mmCIF file of C-alpha atoms in Angstrom:
data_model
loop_
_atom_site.group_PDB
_atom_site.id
_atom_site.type_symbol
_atom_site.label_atom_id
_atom_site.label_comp_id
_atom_site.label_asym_id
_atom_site.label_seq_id
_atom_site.Cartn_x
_atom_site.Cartn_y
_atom_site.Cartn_z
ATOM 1 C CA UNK P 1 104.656 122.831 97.638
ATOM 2 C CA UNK P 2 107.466 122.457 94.840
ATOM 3 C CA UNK P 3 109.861 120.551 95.860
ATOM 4 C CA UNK P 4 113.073 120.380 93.827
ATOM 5 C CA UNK P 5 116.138 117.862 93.625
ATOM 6 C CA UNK P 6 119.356 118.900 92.222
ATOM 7 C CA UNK P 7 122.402 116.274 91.243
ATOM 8 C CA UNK P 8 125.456 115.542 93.440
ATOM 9 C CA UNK P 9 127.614 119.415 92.958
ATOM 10 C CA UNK P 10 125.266 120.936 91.244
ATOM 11 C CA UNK P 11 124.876 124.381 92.013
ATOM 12 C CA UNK P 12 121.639 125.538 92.894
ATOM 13 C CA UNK P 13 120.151 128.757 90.670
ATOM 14 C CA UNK P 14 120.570 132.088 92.806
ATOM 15 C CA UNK P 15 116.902 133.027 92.400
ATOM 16 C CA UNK P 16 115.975 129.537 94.642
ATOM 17 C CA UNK P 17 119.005 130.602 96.976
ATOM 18 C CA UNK P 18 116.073 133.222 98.271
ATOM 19 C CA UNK P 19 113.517 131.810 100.382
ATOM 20 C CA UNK P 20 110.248 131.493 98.233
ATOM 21 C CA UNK P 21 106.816 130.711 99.558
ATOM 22 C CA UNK P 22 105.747 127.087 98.350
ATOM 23 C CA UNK P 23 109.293 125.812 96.888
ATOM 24 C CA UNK P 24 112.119 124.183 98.337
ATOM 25 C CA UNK P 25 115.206 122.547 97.634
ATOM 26 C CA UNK P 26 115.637 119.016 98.772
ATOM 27 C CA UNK P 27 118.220 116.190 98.949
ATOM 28 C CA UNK P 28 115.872 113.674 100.549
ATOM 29 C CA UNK P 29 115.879 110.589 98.814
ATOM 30 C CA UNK P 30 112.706 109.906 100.511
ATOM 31 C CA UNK P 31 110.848 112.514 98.134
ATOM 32 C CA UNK P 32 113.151 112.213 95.190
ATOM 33 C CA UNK P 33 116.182 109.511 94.726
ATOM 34 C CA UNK P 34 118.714 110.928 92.863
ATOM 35 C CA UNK P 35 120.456 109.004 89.506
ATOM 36 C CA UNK P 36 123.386 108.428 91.042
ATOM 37 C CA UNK P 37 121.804 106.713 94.279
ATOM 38 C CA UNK P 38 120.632 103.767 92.522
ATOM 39 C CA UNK P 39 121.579 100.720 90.216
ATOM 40 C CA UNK P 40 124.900 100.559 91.425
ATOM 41 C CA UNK P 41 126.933 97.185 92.868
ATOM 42 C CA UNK P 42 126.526 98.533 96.333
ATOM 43 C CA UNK P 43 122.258 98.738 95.655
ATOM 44 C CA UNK P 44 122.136 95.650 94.336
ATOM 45 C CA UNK P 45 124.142 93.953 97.189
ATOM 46 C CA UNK P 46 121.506 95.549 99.426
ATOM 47 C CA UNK P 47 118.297 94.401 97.430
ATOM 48 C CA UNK P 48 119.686 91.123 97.214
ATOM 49 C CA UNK P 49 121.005 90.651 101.072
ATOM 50 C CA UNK P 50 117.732 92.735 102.302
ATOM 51 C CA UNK P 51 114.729 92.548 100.264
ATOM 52 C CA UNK P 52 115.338 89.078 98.630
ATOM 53 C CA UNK P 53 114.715 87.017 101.975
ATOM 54 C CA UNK P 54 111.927 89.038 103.041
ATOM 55 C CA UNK P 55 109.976 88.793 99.829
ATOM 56 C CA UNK P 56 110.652 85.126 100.026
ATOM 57 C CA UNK P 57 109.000 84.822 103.531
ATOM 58 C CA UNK P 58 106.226 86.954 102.303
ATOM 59 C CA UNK P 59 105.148 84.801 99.314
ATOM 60 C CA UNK P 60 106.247 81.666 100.881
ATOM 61 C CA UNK P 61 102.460 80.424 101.378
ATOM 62 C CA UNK P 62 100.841 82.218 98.689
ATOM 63 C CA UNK P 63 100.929 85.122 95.949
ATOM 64 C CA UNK P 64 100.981 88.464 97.447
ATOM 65 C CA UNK P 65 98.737 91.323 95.785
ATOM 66 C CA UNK P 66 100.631 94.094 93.799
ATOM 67 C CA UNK P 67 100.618 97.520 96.017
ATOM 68 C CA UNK P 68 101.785 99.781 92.773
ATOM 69 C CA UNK P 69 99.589 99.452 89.635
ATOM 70 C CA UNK P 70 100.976 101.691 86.109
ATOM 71 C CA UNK P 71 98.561 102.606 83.832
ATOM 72 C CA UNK P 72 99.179 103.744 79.993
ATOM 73 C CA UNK P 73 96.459 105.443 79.312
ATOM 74 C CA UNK P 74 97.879 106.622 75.649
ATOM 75 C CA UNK P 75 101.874 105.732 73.918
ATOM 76 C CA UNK P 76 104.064 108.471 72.935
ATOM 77 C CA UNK P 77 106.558 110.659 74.021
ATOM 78 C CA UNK P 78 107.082 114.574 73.228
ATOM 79 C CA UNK P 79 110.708 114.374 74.118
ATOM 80 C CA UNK P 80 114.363 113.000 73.204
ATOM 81 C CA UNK P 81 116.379 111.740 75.803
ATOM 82 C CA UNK P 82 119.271 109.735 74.963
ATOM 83 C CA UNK P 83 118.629 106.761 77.065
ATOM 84 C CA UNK P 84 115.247 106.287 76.626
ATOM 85 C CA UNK P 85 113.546 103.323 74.476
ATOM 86 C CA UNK P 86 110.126 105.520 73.650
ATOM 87 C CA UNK P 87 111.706 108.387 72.975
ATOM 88 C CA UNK P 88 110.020 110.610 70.215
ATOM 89 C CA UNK P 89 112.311 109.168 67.370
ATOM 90 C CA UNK P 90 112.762 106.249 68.079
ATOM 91 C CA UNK P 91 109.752 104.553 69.727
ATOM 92 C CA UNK P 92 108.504 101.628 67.583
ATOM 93 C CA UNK P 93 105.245 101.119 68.876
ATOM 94 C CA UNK P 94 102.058 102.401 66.873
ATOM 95 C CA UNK P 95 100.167 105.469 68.548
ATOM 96 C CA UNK P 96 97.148 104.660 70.086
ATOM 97 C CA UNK P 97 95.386 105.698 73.825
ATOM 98 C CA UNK P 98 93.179 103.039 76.047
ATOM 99 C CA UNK P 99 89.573 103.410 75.761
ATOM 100 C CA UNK P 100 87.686 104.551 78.274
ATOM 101 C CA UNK P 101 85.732 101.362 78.755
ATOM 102 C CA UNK P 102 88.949 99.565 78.991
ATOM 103 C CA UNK P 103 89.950 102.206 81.675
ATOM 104 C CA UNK P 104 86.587 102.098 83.633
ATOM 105 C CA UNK P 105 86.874 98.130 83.555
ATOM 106 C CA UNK P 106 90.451 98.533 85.106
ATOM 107 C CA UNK P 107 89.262 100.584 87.875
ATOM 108 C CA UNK P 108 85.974 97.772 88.397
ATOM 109 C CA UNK P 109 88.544 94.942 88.775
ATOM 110 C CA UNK P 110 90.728 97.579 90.987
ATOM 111 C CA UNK P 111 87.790 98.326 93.379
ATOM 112 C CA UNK P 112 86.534 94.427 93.462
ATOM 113 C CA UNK P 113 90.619 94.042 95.131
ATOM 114 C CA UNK P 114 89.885 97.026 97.654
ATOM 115 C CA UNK P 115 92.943 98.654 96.178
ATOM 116 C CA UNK P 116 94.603 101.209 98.165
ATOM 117 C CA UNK P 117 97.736 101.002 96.879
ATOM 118 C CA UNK P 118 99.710 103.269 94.083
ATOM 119 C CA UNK P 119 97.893 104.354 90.716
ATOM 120 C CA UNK P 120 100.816 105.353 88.320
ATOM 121 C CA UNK P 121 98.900 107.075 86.139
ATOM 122 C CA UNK P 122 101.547 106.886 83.157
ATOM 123 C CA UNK P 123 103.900 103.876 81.584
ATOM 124 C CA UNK P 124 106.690 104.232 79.086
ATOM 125 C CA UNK P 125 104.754 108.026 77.539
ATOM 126 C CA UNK P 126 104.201 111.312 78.472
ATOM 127 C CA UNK P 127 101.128 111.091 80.430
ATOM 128 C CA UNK P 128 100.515 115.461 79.575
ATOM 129 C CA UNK P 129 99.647 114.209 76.189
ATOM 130 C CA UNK P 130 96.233 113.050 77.112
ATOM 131 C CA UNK P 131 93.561 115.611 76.761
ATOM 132 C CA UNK P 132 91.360 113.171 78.574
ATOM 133 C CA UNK P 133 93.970 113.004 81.779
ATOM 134 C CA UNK P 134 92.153 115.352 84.412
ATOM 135 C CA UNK P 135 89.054 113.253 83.552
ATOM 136 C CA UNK P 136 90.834 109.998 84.208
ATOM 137 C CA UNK P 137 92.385 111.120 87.398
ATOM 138 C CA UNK P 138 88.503 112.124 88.726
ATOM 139 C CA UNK P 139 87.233 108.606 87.239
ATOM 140 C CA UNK P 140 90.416 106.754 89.281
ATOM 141 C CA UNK P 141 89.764 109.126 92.577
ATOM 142 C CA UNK P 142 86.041 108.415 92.744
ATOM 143 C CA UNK P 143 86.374 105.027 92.693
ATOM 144 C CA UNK P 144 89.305 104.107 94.705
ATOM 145 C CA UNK P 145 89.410 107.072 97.297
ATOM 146 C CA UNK P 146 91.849 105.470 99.247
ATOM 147 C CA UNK P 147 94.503 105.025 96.725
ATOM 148 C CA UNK P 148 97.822 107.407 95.646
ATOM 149 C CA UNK P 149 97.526 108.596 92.220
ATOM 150 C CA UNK P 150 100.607 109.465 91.191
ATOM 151 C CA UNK P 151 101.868 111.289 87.866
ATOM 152 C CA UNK P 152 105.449 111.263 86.212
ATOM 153 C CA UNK P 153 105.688 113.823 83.541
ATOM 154 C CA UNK P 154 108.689 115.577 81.578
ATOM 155 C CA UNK P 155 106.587 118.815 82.538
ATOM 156 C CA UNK P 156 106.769 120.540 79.031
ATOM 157 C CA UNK P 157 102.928 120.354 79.020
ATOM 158 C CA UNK P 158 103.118 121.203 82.529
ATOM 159 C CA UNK P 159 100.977 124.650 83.280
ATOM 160 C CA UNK P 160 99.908 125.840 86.784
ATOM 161 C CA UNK P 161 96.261 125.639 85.107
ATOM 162 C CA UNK P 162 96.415 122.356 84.256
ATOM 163 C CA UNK P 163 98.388 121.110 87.466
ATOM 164 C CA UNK P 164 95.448 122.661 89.766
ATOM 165 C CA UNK P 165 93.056 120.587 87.559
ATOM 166 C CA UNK P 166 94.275 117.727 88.011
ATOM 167 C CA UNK P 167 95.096 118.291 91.877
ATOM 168 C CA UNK P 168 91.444 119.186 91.888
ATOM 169 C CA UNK P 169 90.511 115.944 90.215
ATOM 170 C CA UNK P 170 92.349 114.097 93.163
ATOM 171 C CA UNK P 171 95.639 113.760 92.121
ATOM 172 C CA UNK P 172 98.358 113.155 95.343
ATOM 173 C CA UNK P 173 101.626 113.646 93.531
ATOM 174 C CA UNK P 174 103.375 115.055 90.111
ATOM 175 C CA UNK P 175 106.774 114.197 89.340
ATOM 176 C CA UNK P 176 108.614 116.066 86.765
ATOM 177 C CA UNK P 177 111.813 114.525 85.489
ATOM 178 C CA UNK P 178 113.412 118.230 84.837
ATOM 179 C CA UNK P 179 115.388 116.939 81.359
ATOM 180 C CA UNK P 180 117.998 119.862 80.760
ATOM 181 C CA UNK P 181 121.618 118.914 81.206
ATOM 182 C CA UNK P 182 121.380 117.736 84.677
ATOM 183 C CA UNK P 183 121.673 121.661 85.736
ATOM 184 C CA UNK P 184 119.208 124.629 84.233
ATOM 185 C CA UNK P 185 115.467 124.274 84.671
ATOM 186 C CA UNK P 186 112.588 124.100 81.751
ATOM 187 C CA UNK P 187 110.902 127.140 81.151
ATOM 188 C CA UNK P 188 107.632 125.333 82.399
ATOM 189 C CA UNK P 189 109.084 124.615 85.573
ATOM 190 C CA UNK P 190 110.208 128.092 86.358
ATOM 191 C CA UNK P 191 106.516 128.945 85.100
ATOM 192 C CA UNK P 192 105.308 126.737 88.067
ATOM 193 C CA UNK P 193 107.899 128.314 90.325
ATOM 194 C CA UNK P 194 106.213 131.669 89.754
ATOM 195 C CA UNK P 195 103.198 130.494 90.552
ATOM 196 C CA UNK P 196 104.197 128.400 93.554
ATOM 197 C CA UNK P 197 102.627 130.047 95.834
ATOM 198 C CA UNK P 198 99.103 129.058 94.156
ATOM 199 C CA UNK P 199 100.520 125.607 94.540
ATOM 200 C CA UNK P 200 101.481 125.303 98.511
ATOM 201 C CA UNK P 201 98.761 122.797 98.861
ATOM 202 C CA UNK P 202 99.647 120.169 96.217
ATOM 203 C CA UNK P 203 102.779 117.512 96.428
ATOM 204 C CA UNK P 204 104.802 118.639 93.275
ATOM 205 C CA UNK P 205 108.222 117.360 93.037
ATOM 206 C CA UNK P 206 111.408 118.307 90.428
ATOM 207 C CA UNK P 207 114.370 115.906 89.520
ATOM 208 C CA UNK P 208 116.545 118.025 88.010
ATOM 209 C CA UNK P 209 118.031 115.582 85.573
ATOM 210 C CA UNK P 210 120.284 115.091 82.460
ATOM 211 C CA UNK P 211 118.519 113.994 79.485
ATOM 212 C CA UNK P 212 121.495 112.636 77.956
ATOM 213 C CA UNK P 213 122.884 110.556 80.874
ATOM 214 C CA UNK P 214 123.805 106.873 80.642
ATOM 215 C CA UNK P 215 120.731 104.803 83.420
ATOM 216 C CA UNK P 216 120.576 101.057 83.061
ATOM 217 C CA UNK P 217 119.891 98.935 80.198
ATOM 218 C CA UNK P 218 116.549 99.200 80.344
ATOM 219 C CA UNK P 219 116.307 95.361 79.981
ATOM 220 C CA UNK P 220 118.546 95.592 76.506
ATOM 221 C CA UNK P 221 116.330 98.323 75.061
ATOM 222 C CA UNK P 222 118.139 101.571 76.148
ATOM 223 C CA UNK P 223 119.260 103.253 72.960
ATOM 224 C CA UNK P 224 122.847 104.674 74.503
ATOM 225 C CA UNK P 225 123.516 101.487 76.846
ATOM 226 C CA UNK P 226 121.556 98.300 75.728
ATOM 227 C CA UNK P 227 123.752 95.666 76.476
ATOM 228 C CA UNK P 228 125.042 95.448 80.886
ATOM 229 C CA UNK P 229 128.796 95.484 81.401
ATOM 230 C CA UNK P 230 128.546 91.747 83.220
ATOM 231 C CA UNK P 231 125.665 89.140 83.361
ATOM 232 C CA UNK P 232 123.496 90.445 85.537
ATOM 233 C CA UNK P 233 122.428 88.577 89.024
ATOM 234 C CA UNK P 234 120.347 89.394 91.930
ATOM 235 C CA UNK P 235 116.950 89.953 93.162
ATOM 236 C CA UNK P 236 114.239 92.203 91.612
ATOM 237 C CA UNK P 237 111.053 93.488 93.673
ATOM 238 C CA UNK P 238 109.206 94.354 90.129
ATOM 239 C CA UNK P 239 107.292 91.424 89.604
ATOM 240 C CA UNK P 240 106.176 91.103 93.483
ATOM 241 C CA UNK P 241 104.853 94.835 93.853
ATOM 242 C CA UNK P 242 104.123 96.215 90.294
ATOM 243 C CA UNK P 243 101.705 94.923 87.799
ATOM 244 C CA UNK P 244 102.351 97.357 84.455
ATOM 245 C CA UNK P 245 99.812 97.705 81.991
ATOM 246 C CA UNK P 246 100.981 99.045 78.337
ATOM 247 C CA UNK P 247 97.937 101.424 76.360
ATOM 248 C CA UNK P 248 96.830 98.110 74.856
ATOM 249 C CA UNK P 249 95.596 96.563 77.864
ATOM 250 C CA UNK P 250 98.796 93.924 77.599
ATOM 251 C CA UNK P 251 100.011 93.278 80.787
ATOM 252 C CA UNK P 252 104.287 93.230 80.547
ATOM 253 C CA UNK P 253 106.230 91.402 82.906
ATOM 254 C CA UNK P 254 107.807 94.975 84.078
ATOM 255 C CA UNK P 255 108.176 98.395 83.156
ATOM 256 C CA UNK P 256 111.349 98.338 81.732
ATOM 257 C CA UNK P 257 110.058 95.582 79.582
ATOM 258 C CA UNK P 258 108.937 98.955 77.552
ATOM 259 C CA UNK P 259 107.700 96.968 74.125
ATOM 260 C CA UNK P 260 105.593 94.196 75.934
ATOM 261 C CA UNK P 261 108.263 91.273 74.355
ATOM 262 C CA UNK P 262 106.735 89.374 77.362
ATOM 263 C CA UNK P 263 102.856 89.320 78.088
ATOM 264 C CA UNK P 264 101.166 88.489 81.202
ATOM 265 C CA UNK P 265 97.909 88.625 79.759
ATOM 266 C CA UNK P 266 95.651 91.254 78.988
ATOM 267 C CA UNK P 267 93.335 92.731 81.069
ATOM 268 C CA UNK P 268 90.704 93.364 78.177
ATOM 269 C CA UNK P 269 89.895 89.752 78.461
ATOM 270 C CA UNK P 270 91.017 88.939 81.862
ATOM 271 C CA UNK P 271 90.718 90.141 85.271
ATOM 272 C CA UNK P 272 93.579 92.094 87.025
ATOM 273 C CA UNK P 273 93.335 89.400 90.142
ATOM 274 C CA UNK P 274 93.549 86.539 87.718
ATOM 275 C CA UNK P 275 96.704 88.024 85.416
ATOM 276 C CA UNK P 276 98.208 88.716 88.846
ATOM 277 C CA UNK P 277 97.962 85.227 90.257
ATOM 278 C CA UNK P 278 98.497 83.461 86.788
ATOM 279 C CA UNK P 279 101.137 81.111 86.076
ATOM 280 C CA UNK P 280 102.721 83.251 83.617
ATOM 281 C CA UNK P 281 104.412 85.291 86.894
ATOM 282 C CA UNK P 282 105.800 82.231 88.432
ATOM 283 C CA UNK P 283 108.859 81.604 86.380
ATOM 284 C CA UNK P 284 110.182 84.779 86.627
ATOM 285 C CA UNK P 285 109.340 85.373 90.476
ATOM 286 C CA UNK P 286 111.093 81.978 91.304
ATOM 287 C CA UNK P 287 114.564 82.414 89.214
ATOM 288 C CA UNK P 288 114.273 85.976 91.197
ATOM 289 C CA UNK P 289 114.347 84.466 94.413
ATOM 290 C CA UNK P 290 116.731 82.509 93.406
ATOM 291 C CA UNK P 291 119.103 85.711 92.550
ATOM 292 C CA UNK P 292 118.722 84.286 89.262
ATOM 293 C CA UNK P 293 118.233 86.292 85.738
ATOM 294 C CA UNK P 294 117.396 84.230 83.450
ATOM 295 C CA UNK P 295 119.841 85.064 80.017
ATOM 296 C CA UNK P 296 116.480 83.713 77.528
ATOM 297 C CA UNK P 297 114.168 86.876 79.161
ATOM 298 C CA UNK P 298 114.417 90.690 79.888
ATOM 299 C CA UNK P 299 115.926 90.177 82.890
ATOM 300 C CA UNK P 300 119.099 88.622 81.355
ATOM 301 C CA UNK P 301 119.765 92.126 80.084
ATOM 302 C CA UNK P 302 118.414 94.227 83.166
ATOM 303 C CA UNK P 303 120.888 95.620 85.668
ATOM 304 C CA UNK P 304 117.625 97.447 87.243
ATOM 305 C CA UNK P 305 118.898 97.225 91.373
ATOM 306 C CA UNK P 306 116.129 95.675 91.651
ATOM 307 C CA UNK P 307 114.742 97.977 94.313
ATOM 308 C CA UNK P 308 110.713 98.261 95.464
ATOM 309 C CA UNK P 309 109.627 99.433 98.666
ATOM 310 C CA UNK P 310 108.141 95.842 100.059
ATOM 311 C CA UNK P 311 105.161 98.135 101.637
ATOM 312 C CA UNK P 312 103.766 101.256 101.058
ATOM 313 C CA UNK P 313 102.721 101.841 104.990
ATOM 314 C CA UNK P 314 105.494 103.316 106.574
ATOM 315 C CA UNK P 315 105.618 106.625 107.938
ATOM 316 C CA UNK P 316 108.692 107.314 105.625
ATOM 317 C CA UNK P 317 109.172 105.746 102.658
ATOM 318 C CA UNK P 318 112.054 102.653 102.674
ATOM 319 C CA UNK P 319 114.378 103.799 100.636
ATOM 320 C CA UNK P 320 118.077 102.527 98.665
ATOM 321 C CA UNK P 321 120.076 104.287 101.362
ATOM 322 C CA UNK P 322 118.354 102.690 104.315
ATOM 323 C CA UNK P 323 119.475 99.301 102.533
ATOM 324 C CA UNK P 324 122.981 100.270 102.527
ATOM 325 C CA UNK P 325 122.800 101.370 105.974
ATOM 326 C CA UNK P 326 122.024 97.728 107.551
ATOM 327 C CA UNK P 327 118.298 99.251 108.153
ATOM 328 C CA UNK P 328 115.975 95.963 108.131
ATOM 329 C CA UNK P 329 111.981 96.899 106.610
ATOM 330 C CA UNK P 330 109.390 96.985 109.493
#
């Protein structure tokens, strides 16, 4: 099933108007949270009032394991959009992709956790870039059978071919971020709409977004909007839920900390568990429970909401509206 998200007003193409087997238009955030539902004052109030005392009871006694883990298996981006830090012209980071060794050992240190959590299968790239990707999902599924592997593309390289491999390969969910002007769709994607009703069986979901729209900071490195309109303040889940690791095998303090400026460790030499539970974390977690972002780091230019789900085991995903509507996470 195809799944597609327009913005706020606007108007949906009269060829999806038409019922059509194995597509539908959605304004759940619970399958796809619009721009405009997130990063505001009124989500960061939430995080903060919400999320902040409940991730501080849950690590009170001891560190809590990640539940979302983001793999880069290669750098690079095909694509410009105007608030993005890897974008194709202007990402300063030398090409490379992860080894496969380097990927098999990730998956032995995931499997030694029991990890049933959330394999992002991409970073701060375009995860269609790597030939080897259909392989990687099968080596990830194999191994941690349990787990949601999860892909967010641009979906240029997208094909109905090559999304059926990689739902073969054991792939849960595809994302495309539809990059237009917040209104048409990619040829690709209308590609996939023709051939939606191969597709019925396999989670695909389209943000229909504007690739030249002003999004956060990007912790000071977003080329249209690096530097926050006030100090930023308030909680942030990232460093409690997701552990981020660049094509390197560096471990960065987030995701939006796109050029690894702050290491955790990498997990060439280290184990996951041990990066995880280092005391590397432990400044950063503690000035974030504090509401506290620290001007010397990232997070003193990162007006991120600061919103993660603080489980992946409800029957409907928590999500930035439930916040906002006084809804406390069971």
């Amino acid at each position: 099933m195809i799944r597609i998200r327009f913005p706020a007003g606007a108007e949906v193409p009269a060829f999806l108007v038409e019922e059509r087997r194995g597509v539908a238009v959605t304004a759940d955030p619970a399958v796809l949270a619009a721009e405009g539902e997130k990063n505001g004052a009124t989500q960061l109030s939430g995080v903060d009032r919400v999320l902040r005392p409940l991730f501080e009871a849950m690590w009170s006694r001891s560190p809590r394991m990640f539940h979302l883990v983001s793999v880069e298996t290669r750098s690079g981006c095909n694509y410009e959009c105007s608030f993005c830090p890897v974008a194709r012209s202007v990402d300063p980071r030398p090409p490379g992709e992860m080894s496969l060794e380097l990927l098999e050992k990730i998956v032995d240190d995931l499997v030694a956790l029991d990890f049933t959590g959330r394999v992002a299968l991409f970073g701060n790239n375009e995860p269609l870039l790597d030939g080897r990707l259909v392989g990687i999902v099968e080596m990830f599924r194999v191994r941690l059978p349990a787990a949601d592997l999860r892909l967010l593309s641009n979906g240029t390289r997208a094909t109905a071919e090559l999304v059926t491999a990689l739902f073969r390969a054991g792939l849960s969910t595809l994302i495309i971020n539809n990059y237009t002007d917040g209104r048409r769709l990619t040829a690709p994607v209308r590609r996939l709409i023709d051939a939606a009703a191969r597709l019925t069986s396999f989670d695909i979901r389209v943000s229909v977004r504007d690739r030249h729209e002003r999004l956060t900071t990007r912790a000071g490195l977003a080329p249209n909007n690096a530097v926050p309109a006030a100090v930023p303040r308030g909680f942030c889940a990232l460093p409690f839920t997701d552990l981020h690791i660049a094509y390197t095998g560096q471990v960065n303090l987030c995701c939006f900390d796109a050029y690894g400026r702050v290491s955790m460790g990498n997990v060439a030499v280290e184990s996951i568990r041990d990066i995880w539970v280092s005391t590397r974390f432990a400044p950063y977690r503690q000035s974030l429970l504090r509401s506290e972002r620290s001007p010397s780091t990232p997070c003193g230019t990162c007006d991120f909401d600061g919103f993660r789900e603080p489980t992946l085991n409800r029957e409907r995903p928590l999500t930035r509206s439930d916040l906002i509507a006084g809804e406390e996470p069971s």
